[in-house]
Tab-separated table of C-alpha atoms in Angstrom:
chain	number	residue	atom	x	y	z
A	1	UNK	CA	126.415	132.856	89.059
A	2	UNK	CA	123.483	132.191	87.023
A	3	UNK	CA	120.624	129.818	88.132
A	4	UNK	CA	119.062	127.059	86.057
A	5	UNK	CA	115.217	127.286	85.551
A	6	UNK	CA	113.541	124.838	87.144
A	7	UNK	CA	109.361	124.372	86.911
A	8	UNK	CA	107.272	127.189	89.103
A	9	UNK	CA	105.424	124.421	91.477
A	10	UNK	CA	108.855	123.509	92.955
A	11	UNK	CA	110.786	127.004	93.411
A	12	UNK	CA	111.145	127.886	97.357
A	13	UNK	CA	110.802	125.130	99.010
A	14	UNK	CA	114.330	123.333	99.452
A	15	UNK	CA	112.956	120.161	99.865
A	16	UNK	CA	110.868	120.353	96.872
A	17	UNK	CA	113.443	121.599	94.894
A	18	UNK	CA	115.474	118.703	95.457
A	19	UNK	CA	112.727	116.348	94.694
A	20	UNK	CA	112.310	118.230	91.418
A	21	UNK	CA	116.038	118.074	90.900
A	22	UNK	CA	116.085	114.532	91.429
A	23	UNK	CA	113.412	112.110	91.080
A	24	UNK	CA	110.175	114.055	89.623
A	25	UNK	CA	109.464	112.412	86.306
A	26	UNK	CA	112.781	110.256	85.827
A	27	UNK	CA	111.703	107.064	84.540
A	28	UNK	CA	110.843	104.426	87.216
A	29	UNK	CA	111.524	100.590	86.452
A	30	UNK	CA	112.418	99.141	89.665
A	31	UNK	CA	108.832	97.430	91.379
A	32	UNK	CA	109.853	98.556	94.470
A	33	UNK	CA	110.268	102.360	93.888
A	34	UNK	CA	107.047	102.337	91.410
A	35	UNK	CA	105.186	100.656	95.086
A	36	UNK	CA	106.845	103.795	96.996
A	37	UNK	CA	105.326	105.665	94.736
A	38	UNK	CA	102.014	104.517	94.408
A	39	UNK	CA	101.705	104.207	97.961
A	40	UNK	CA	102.796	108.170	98.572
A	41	UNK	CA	100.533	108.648	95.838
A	42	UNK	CA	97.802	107.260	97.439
A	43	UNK	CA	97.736	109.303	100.384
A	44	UNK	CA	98.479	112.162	99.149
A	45	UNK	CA	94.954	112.232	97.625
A	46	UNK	CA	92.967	115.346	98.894
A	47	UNK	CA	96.230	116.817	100.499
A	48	UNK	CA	99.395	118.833	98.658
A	49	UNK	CA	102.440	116.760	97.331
A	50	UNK	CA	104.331	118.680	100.207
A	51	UNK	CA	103.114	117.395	102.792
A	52	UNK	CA	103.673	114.121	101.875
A	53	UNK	CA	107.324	114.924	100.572
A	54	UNK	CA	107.440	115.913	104.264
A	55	UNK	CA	106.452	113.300	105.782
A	56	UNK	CA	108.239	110.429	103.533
A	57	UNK	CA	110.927	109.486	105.954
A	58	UNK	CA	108.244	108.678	108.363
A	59	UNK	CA	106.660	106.569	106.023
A	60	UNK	CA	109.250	104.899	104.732
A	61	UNK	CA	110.054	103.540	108.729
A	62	UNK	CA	106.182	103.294	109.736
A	63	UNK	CA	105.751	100.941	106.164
A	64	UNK	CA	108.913	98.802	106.815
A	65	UNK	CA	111.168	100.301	103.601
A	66	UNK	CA	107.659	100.115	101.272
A	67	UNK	CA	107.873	96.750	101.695
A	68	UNK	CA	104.812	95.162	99.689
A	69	UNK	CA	105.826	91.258	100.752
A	70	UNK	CA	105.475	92.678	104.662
A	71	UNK	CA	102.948	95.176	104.128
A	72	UNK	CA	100.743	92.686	102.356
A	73	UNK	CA	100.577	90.707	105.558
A	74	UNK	CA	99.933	93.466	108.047
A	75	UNK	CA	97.154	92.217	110.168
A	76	UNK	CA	95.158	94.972	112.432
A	77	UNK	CA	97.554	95.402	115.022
A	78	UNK	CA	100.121	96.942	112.601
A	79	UNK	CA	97.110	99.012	111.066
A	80	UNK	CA	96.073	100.249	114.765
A	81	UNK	CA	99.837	100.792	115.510
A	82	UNK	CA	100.233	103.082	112.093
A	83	UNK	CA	97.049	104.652	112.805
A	84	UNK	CA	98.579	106.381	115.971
A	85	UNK	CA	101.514	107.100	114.256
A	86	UNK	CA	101.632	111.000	114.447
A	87	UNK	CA	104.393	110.801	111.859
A	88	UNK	CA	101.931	109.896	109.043
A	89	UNK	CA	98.919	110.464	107.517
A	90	UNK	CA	96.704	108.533	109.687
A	91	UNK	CA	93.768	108.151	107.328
A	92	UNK	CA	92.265	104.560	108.063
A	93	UNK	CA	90.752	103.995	104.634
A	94	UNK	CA	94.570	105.065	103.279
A	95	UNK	CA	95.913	103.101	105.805
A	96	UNK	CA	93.735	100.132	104.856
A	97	UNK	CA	93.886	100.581	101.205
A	98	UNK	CA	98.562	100.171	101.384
A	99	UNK	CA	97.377	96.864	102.788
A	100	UNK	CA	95.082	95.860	99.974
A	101	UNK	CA	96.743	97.666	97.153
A	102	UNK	CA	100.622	95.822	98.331
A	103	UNK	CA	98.149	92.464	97.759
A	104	UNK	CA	97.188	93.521	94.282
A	105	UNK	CA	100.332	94.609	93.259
A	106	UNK	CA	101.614	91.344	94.579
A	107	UNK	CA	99.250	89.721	91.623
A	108	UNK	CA	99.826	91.810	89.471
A	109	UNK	CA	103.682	91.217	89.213
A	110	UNK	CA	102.662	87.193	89.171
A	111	UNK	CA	100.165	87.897	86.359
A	112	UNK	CA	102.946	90.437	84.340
A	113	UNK	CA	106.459	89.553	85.050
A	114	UNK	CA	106.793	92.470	87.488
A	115	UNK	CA	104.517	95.621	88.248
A	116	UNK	CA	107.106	97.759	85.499
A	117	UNK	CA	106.021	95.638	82.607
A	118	UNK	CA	102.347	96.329	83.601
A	119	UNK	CA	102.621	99.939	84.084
A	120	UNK	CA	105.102	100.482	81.483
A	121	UNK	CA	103.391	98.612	79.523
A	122	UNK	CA	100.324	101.321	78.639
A	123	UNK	CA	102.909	103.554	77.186
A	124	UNK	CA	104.919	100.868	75.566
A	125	UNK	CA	107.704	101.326	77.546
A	126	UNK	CA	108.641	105.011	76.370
A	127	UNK	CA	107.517	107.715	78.314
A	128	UNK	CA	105.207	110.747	77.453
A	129	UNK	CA	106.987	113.861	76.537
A	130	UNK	CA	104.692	117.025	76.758
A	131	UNK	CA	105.938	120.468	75.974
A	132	UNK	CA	104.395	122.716	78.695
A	133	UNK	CA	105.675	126.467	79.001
A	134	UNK	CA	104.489	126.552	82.609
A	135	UNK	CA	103.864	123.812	84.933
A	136	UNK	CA	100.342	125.127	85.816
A	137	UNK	CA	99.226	124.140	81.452
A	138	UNK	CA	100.081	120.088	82.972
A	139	UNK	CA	96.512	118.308	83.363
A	140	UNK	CA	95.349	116.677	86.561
A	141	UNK	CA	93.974	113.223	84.272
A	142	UNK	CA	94.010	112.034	81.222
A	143	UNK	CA	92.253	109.718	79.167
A	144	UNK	CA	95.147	107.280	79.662
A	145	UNK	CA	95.418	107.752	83.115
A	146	UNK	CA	91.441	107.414	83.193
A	147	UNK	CA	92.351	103.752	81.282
A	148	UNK	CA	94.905	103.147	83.872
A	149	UNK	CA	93.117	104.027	86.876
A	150	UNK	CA	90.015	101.880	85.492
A	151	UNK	CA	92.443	99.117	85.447
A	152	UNK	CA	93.496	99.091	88.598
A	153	UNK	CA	90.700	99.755	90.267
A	154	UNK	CA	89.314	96.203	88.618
A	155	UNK	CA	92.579	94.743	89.729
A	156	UNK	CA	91.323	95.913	93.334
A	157	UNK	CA	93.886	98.625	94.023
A	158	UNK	CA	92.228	101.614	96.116
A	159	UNK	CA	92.930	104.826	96.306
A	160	UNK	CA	93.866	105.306	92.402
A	161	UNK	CA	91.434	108.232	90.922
A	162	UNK	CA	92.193	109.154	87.686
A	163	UNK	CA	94.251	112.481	89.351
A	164	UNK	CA	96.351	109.805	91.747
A	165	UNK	CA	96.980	107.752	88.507
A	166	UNK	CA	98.044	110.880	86.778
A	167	UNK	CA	100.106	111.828	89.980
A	168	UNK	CA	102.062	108.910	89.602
A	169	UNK	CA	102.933	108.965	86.138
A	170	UNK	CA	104.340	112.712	86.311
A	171	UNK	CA	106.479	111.418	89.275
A	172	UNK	CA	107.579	108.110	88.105
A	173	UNK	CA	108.390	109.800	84.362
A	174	UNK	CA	105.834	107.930	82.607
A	175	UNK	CA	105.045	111.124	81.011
A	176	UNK	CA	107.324	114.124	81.182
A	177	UNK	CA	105.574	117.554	82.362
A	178	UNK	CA	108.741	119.328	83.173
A	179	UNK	CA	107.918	122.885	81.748
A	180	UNK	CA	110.048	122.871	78.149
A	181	UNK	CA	112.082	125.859	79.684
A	182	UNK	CA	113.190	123.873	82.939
A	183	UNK	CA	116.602	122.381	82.712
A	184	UNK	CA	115.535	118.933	83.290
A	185	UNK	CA	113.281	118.613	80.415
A	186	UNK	CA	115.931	117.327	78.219
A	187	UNK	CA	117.686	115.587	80.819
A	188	UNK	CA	114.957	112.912	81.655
């Protein structure tokens, strides 16, 4: 039985093989899933991908389904109640900045049509297709995602450094990064 190549950061890890197998750079067009994203992105600055892979289920419950309508109206007790949740990242300034950044993205779908056509929007809709031989050639920013995250921080969105930015656009499959020997390369 032979096994398909998949990109090196993934390999081991059952959980983050299926993530790679799955989701990791499939195009994203639903608002919802692209606020999932963002949000996971978000905290996972400073920490590994893994950890927050990890810990998404608890997320997902703690932030009501990713739910930017509710999570845009969380007042401090829900903030001191996810705070001692020991199922997430209990960062206050993380925890704080899902609040503010479900507001912006609230605007920003009223300004564009929906959060997609903004996002999708800096790569006119198709996504980037790199040809890396090995996952560890893929860069952690870019001048786009330097254009992007400038933009959003002036939108008032928190937590999205150039590397977050970049983050999200590898997961989300606004640019492709799978190594060119993986087998999904050609299939997203």
């Amino acid at each position: 039985m032979s096994t398909k190549h998949k990109c090196g950061w993934c390999v081991g890890d059952p959980l983050y093989e299926a993530y790679h197998d799955n989701e990791w750079g499939v195009p994203v067009y639903d608002d919802a899933t692209l606020f999932e994203f963002l949000t996971l992105e978000t905290f996972q600055a400073g920490l590994s991908w893994i950890t927050v892979l990890r810990k998404r289920d608890n997320f997902r419950k703690a932030f009501d389904g990713f739910d930017y309508i509710k999570i845009a109206s969380y007042k401090q007790p829900k903030i001191d109640s996810l705070l001692q949740d020991s199922g997430i990242i209990r960062n206050t300034l993380k925890v704080k900045a899902a609040v503010t950044n479900a507001q912006a993205f609230i605007k920003v779908q009223k300004e564009f049509g929906s959060f997609s056509k903004y996002i999708w929007g800096f790569v006119d809709g198709i996504p980037i297709k790199n040809k890396l031989k090995t996952y560890k050639d893929a860069p952690a920013n870019t001048p786009l995602s330097d254009t992007i995250s400038k933009d959003l921080k002036n939108r008032g969105f928190k937590f999205v450094g150039s590397t977050v930015v970049y983050a999200h656009m590898q997961a989300t499959g606004m640019v492709n990064d799978h190594e060119i020997g993986c087998f999904r390369f050609e299939e997203v």
